[in-house]
XYZ file of C-alpha atoms in Angstrom:
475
model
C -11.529 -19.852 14.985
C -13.961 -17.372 13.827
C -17.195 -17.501 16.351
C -20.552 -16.449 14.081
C -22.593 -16.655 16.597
C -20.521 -14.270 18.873
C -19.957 -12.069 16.051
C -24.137 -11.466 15.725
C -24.281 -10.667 18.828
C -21.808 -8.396 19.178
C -23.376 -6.520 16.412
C -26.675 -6.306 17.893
C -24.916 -5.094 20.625
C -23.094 -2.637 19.161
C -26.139 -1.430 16.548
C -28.457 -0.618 19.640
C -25.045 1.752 20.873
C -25.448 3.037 17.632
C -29.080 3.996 17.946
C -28.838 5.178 21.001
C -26.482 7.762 20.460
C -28.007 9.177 17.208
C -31.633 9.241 19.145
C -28.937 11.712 21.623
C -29.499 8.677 24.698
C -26.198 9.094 25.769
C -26.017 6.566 28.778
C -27.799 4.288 26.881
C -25.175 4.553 24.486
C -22.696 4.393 26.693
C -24.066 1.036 28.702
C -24.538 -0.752 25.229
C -20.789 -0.098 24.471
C -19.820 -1.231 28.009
C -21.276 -4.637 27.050
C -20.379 -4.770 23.720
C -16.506 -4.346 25.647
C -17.421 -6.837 28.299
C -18.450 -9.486 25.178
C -15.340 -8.903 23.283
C -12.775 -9.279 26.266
C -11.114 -12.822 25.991
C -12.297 -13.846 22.757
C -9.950 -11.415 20.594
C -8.382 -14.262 18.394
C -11.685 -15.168 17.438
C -13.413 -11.961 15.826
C -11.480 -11.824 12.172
C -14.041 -8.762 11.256
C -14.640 -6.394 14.813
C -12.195 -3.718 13.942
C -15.268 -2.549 11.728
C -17.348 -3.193 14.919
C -14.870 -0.833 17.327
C -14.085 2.079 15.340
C -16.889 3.572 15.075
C -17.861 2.268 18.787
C -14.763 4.530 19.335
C -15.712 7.574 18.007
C -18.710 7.594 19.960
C -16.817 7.174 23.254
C -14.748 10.628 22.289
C -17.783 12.351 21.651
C -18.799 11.385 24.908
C -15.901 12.239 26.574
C -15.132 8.654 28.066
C -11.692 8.288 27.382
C -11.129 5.453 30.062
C -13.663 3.600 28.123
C -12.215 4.162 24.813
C -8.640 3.300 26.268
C -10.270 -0.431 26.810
C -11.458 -0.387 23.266
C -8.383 0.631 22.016
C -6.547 -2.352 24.207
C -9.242 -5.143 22.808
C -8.101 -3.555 18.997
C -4.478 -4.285 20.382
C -4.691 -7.454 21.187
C -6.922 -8.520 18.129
C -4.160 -7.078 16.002
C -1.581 -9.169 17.857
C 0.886 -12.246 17.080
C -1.892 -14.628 15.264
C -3.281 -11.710 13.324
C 0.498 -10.331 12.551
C 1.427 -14.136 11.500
C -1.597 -14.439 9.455
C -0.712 -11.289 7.101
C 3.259 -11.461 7.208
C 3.467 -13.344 4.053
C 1.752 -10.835 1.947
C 3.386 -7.969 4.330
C 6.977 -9.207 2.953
C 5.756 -9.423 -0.653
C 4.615 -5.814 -0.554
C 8.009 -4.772 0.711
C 10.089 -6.980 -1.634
C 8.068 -5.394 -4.701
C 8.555 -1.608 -2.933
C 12.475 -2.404 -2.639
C 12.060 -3.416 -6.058
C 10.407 -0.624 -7.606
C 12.862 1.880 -5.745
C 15.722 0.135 -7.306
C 14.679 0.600 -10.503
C 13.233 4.144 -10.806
C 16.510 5.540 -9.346
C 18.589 4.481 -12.591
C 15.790 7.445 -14.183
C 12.327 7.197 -15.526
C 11.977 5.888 -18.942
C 8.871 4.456 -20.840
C 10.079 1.147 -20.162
C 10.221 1.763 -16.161
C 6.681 3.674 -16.402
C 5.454 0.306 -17.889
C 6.677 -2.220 -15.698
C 5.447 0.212 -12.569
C 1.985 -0.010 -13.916
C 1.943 -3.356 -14.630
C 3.302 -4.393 -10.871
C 0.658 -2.083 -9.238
C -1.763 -3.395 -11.503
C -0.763 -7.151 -10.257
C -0.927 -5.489 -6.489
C -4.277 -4.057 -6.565
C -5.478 -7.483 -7.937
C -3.390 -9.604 -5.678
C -3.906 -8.452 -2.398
C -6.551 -6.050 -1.433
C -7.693 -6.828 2.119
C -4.836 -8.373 2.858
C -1.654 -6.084 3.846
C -1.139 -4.441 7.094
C 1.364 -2.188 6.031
C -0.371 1.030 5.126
C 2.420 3.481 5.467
C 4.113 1.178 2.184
C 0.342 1.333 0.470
C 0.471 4.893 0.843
C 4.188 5.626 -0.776
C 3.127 3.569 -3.458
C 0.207 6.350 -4.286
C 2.548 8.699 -4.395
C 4.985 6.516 -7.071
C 1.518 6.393 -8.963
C 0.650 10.196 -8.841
C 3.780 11.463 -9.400
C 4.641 9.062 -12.367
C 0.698 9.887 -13.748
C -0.927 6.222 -13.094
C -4.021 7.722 -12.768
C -5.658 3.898 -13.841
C -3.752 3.006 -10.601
C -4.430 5.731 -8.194
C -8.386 4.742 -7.881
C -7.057 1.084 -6.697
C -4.179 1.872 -4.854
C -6.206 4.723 -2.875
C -9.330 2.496 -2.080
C -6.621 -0.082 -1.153
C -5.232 2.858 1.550
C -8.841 3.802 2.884
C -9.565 -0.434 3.317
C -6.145 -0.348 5.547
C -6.777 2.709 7.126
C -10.171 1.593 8.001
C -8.789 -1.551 9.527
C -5.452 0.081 11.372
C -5.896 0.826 15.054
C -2.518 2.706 15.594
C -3.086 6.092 17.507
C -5.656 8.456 16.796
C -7.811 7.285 13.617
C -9.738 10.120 13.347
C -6.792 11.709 12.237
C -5.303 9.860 9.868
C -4.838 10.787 6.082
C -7.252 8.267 4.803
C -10.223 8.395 7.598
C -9.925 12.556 6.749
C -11.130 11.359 3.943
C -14.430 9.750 4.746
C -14.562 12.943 7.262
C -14.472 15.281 4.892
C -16.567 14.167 2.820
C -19.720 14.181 5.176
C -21.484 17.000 4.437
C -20.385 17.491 1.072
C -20.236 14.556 -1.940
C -16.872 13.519 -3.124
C -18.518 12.805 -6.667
C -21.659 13.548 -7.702
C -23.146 11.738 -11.124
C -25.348 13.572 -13.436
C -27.041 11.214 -16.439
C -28.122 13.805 -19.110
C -29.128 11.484 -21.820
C -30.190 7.622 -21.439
C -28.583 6.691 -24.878
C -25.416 4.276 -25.797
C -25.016 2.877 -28.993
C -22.805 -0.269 -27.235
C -24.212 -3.607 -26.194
C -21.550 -4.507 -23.446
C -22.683 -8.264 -22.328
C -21.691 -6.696 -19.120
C -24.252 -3.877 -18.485
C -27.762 -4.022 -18.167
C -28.538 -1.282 -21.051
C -29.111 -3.667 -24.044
C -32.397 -5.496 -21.856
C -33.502 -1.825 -20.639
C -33.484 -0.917 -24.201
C -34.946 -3.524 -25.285
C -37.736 -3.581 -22.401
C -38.283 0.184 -23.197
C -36.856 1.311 -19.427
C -35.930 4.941 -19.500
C -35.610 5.040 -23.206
C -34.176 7.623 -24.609
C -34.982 10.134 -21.243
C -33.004 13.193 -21.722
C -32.021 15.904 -18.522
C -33.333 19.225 -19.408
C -30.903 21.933 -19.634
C -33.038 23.531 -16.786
C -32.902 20.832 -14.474
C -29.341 20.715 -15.076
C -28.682 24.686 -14.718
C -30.875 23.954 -11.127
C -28.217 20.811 -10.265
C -25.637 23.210 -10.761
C -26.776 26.149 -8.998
C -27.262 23.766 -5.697
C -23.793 22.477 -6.324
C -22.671 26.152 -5.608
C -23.884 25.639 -2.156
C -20.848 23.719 -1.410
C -17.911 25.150 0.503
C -14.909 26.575 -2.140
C -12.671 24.923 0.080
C -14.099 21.047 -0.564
C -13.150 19.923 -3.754
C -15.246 17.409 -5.569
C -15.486 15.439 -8.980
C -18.288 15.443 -11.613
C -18.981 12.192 -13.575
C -21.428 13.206 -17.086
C -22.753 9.437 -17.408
C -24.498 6.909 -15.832
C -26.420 4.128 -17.834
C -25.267 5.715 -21.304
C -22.585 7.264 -23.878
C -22.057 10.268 -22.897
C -20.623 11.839 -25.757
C -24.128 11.181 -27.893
C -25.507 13.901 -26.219
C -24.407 16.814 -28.587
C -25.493 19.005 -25.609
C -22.565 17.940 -23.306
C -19.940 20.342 -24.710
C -22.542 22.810 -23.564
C -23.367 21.234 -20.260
C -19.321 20.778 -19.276
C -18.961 24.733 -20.490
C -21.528 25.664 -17.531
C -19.447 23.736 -14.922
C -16.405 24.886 -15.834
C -17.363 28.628 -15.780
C -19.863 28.016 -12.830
C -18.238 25.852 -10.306
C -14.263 26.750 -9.586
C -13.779 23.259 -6.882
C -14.380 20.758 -8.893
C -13.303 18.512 -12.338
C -15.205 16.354 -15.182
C -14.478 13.219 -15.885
C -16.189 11.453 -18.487
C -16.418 7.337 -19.591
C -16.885 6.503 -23.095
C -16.987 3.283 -25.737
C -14.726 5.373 -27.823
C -16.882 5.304 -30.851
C -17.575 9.204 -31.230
C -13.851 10.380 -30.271
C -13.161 12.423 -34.168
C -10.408 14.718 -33.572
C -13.325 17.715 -33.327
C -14.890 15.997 -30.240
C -11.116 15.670 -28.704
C -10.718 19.293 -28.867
C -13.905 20.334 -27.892
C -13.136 17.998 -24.763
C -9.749 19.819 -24.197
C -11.364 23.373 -24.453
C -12.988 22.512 -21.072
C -10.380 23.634 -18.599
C -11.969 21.848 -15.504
C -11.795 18.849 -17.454
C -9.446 16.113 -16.164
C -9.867 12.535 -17.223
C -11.263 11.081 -20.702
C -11.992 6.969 -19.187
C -12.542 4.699 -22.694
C -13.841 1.395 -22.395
C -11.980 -1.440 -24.000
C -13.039 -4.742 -23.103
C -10.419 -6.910 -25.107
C -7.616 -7.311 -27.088
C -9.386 -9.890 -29.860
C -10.986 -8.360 -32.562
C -13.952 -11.058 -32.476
C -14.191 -11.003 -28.310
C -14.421 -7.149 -28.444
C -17.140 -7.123 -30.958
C -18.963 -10.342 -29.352
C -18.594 -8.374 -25.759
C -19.541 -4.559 -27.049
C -20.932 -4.760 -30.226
C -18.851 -1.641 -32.264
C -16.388 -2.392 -35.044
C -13.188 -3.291 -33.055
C -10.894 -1.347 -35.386
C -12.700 1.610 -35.157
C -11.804 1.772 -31.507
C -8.659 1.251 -31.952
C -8.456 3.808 -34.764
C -9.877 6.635 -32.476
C -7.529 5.090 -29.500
C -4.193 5.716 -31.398
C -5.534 9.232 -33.194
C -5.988 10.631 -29.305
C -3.005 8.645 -28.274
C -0.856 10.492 -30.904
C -2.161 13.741 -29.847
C -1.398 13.316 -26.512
C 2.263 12.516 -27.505
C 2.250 15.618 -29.623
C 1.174 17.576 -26.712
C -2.428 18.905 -28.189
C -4.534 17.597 -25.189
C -4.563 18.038 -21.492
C -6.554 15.621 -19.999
C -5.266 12.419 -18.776
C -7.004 8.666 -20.446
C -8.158 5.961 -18.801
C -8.238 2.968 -20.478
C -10.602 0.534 -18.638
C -12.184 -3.586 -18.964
C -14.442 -5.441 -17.295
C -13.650 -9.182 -16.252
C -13.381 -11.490 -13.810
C -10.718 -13.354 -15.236
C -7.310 -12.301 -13.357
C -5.402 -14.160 -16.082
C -7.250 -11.709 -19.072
C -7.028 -9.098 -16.699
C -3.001 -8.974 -16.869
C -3.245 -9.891 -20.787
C -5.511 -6.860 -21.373
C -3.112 -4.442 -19.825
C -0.203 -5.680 -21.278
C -1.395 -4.898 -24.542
C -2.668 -1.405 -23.264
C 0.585 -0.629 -22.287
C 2.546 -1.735 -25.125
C 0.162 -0.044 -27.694
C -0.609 3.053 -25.840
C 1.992 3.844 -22.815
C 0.524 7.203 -22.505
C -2.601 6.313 -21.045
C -3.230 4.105 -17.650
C -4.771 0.860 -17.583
C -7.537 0.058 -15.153
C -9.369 -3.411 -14.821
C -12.971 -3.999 -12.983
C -14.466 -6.591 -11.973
C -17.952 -7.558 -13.444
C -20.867 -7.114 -11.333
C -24.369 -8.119 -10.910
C -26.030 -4.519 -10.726
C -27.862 -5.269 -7.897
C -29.883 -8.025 -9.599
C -30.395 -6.933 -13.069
C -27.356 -9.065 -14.350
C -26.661 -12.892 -13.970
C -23.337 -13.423 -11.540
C -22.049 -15.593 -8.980
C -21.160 -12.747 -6.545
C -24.822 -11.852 -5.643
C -26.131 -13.433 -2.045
C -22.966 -14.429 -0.782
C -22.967 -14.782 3.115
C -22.460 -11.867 5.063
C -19.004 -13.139 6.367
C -17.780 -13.356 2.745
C -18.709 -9.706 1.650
C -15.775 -6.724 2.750
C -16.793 -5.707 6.302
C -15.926 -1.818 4.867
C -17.502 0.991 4.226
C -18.612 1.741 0.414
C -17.541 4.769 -1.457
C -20.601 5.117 -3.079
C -22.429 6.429 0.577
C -19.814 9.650 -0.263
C -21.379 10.295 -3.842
C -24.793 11.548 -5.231
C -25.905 9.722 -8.675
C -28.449 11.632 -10.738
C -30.970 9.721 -12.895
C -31.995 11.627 -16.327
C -35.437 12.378 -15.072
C -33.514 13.809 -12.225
C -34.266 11.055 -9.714
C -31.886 9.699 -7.888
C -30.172 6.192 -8.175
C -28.406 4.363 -4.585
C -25.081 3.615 -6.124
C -23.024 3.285 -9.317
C -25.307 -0.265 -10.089
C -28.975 1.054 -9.389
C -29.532 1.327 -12.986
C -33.252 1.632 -12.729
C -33.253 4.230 -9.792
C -34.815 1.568 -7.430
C -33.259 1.674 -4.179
C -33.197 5.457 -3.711
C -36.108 7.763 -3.157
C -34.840 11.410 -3.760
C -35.296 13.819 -6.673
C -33.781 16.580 -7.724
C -36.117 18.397 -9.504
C -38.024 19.201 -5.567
C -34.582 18.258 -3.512
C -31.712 20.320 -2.979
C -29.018 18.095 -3.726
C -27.173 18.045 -0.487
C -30.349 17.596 0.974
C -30.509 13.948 -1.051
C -26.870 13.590 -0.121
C -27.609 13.959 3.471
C -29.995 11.487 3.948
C -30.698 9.780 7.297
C -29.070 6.262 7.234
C -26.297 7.513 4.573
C -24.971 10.325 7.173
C -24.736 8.005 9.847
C -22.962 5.406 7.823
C -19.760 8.086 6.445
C -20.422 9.492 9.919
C -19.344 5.908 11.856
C -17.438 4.954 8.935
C -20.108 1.166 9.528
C -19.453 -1.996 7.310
C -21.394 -2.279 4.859
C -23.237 -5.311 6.506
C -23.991 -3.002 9.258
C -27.920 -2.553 9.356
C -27.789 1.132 9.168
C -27.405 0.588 5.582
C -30.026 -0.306 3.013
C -30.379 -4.989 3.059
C -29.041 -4.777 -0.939
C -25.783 -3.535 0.348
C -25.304 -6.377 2.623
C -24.085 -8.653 0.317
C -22.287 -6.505 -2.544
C -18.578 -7.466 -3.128
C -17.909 -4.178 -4.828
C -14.277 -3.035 -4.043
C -15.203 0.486 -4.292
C -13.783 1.453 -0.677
């Protein structure tokens, strides 16, 4: 039985280690870990969530050079991961290995359009199944290669954050060396995605996203990046290694593509900055064949995400506000172009809901109109406060004790300030600005180093009190 009270005091515990070492008060440190050891020993079956507590607790012990210390923490991680907790997950452990027997059987009779299809749908139905639930993260991570090699790009994101969740959780040998913690490693100095808003415009109404009452309330109307603020993004963007690849994301709040500027802005990147691609989301409403191939001039250019939010004619037009079949129109013009061969860039094809059930009949349609391009399904969210859901102050114990993906990107505000995450719409809970910050220096922040640095929950208190109770699945 899960012990609350325990569990807040181990994190108290295990906190103060925390603080202690990044204030360089290494015995402190090291006592505060001794007790947070001495708590935990006998009460393994009862701490569901304290790998997030341990890891970290871990990597301060190596740094210290206390192995004989670290060798207990690595027994308690044991012995929480034992028979109950093995029990506990073997049901969804032998699904995930019935469906990988299954989808080895079938792609060695050869690849058609028909396999590529029923492979995206089953991932699809995995991702939304049974994240935080499987164990078996070597399986997790053949599956991402099915999905790269086969070009599921709609399924990579989920299967990927569904690998890091695992990884995060795993206690098997050295963790600081394994595929998906290299990750978060790598990624601490330097973003992994960096989001640059250049014009806070969208011609959409998406019931889903807070832009209709910002519009309507006159918040950041209209604000448009200046072509020298973005030249200066760019030139600090330089600054980062060759050798570190990252991703650039042209939207935020908006529709990108009603910026006639952003052919211009994606031309600078790709002749400026050699480690990294664009990828862009859109409603779909501006995509005329002369936009497609301006897109597909841009070399760096990698990923085209459209935003389709139903199937129904009268639900898409109740949800976005655009003409349905004009969508669809611009959908099967790129979709036949990318048959032919005229564009390079993969498509996304993405919804919002938090219906499973319209989830799966959302993507079957995708698929069967459009098997080209990879489905992808979100969940709707509250954006930290602005929109109505059910999700928002759920207790602590409810929310993923993992780390958040967002703490490894930089999001750019159109007036250059800087937003916390992918749902600070209004640029609220972050204080940096680029037009007098060097962006790595906004990247680099105090609390945000430490938490890709310890690889904390977010529920730890390093990070910022909104993050405590977000259910966001962006691991």
């Amino acid at each position: 039985m899960y012990d609350s009270e325990l569990d807040k005091q181990l994190r108290r515990v295990a906190n103060e280690a925390i603080s202690e070492y990044e204030a360089k008060n290494d015995d402190a440190a090291r006592r505060a870990i001794i007790r947070t050891i001495d708590m935990l020993s006998g009460f393994e079956e009862h701490l569901f969530h304290s790998e997030e507590i341990i890891l970290p607790l871990m990597q301060i012990m190596r740094s210290l050079g206390d192995q004989d210390n670290c060798n207990r923490l690595d027994e308690l991680l044991s012995a929480m991961m034992g028979e109950g907790r093995i029990q506990r997950n073997q049901a969804s452990t032998d699904k995930l290995s019935a469906t990988m027997q299954q989808i080895k059987a079938r792609l060695q009779s050869g690849v058609s359009a028909t396999e590529i299809s029923w492979l995206q749908k089953t991932i699809v139905e995995l991702i939304a199944h049974h994240a935080w639930h499987f164990d078996e993260y070597q399986m997790v991570c053949e599956l991402v290669h099915i999905a790269q090699k086969h070009g599921l790009d709609g399924q990579i994101h989920g299967l990927q954050s569904l690998r890091g969740n695992l990884r995060a959780q795993q206690i098997k040998g050295d963790i600081y060396g394994s595929e998906a913690n290299k990750l978060y490693l790598d990624w601490i100095d330097y973003p992994a995605i960096i989001t640059i808003e250049t014009f806070m415009k969208c011609n959409a109404r998406c019931s889903f996203c807070p832009y209709p009452m910002m519009e309507e309330q006159g918040i950041r109307a209209d604000q448009k990046l200046s072509k020298q603020l973005f030249e200066k993004i760019i030139n600090d963007l330089k600054d980062i290694p060759p050798e570190s690849s990252f991703t650039i994301n042209l939207s935020r709040v908006n529709e990108p593509l009603l910026d006639t500027r952003i052919y211009g802005f994606m031309k600078i990147i790709d002749d400026q900055l050699q480690n990294c691609d664009i990828w862009l989301p859109s409603n779909g409403s501006t995509l005329t064949e002369k936009n497609i191939r301006k897109l597909n001039d841009i070399n760096c250019f990698t990923t085209l995400g459209i935003s389709i939010n139903s199937n129904n004619p009268e639900d898409y037009e109740r949800i976005m506000g655009l003409p349905f079949e004009r969508t669809v129109k611009n959908i099967d013009r790129l979709h036949e172009m990318k048959c032919a061969g005229k564009i390079n860039f993969n498509v996304r094809l993405t919804h919002v809901t938090n219906s499973r059930q319209k989830s799966v009949e959302i993507n079957n349609w995708l698929v069967e109109r459009w098997p080209e391009f990879n489905p992808c399904s979100y969940r709707a969210m509250d954006w930290l406060g602005l929109m109505p859901d059910e999700t928002r102050g759920q207790e602590p114990s409810d929310v993923p004790a993992l780390p958040c993906l967002d703490w490894h990107q930089v999001h750019i505000l159109a007036d250059g300030s800087e937003a916390l995450c992918c749902f600070d719409a209004l640029g609220k809970f972050a204080s940096g600005n680029v037009n007098d910050q060097h962006i790595l220096e906004m990247y680099n922040v105090d609390w945000q180093r430490k938490a890709r640095r310890l690889l904390v929950s977010r529920r730890s208190d390093i990070v910022p009190k909104i993050c405590h109770g977000c259910p966001s699945p962006f691991v």
